[in-house]
């Protein structure tokens, strides 16, 4: 069961990072600069990783809390 839980966490992390990356690309951040810095793509990747990680941890925390609600009834 632990292996399935770990695999699910990894998949959810990657999905949320991909969603954050897609959302940030939709903002077209490069339009804010006359000459975009060369490190802008790296900054977008790092920002999407941070946002995706935080959102995935929140989502997984909510799922864990919902799963633990069964102990309240017992």
Coordinates of N, CA and C in Angstrom, one line a residue, residues 7 18 21-22 24 28 31-32 38 40 43 46-47 49 53 57-58 60 68-69:
X7 N 3.6 6.3 -5.4 CA 3.4 6.5 -6.8 C 2.3 7.6 -7.1
X18 N 2.8 20.5 -14.0 CA 2.5 20.8 -15.4 C 1.4 21.8 -15.5
X21 N 2.8 25.2 -14.8 CA 3.6 25.6 -16.0 C 2.8 26.1 -17.1
X22 N 1.7 25.4 -17.4 CA 0.8 25.8 -18.5 C 0.1 27.1 -18.2
X24 N 1.2 29.5 -16.2 CA 2.2 30.6 -16.3 C 2.5 31.0 -17.7
X28 N 1.9 34.9 -20.8 CA 2.9 35.6 -21.7 C 3.7 36.6 -21.0
X31 N 6.0 39.4 -22.6 CA 5.5 40.7 -23.1 C 5.8 41.8 -22.1
X32 N 6.0 41.5 -20.9 CA 6.3 42.6 -19.9 C 7.7 43.2 -20.0
X38 N 17.6 36.3 -20.6 CA 17.9 35.0 -21.1 C 17.5 33.9 -20.1
X40 N 14.7 33.9 -18.3 CA 13.3 33.9 -18.1 C 12.7 32.5 -18.2
X43 N 13.3 30.8 -14.9 CA 12.5 31.4 -13.9 C 11.1 30.9 -13.9
X46 N 11.1 27.3 -12.6 CA 11.3 27.3 -11.1 C 10.0 27.7 -10.4
X47 N 9.4 28.8 -11.0 CA 8.2 29.3 -10.4 C 7.0 28.3 -10.5
X49 N 7.4 25.1 -10.7 CA 7.7 23.9 -9.8 C 7.3 24.3 -8.4
X53 N 4.2 22.4 -6.6 CA 4.5 21.7 -5.4 C 3.6 22.1 -4.2
X57 N 0.8 19.6 -2.6 CA 0.8 19.3 -1.1 C -0.5 19.7 -0.5
X58 N -1.1 20.8 -0.9 CA -2.4 21.1 -0.4 C -3.5 20.1 -0.8
X60 N -3.0 16.9 -1.6 CA -2.8 15.6 -1.0 C -3.1 15.7 0.5
X68 N -8.9 10.6 6.8 CA -8.8 10.4 8.3 C -10.2 10.7 9.0
X69 N -11.1 11.3 8.3 CA -12.4 11.5 8.8 C -13.2 10.3 9.3

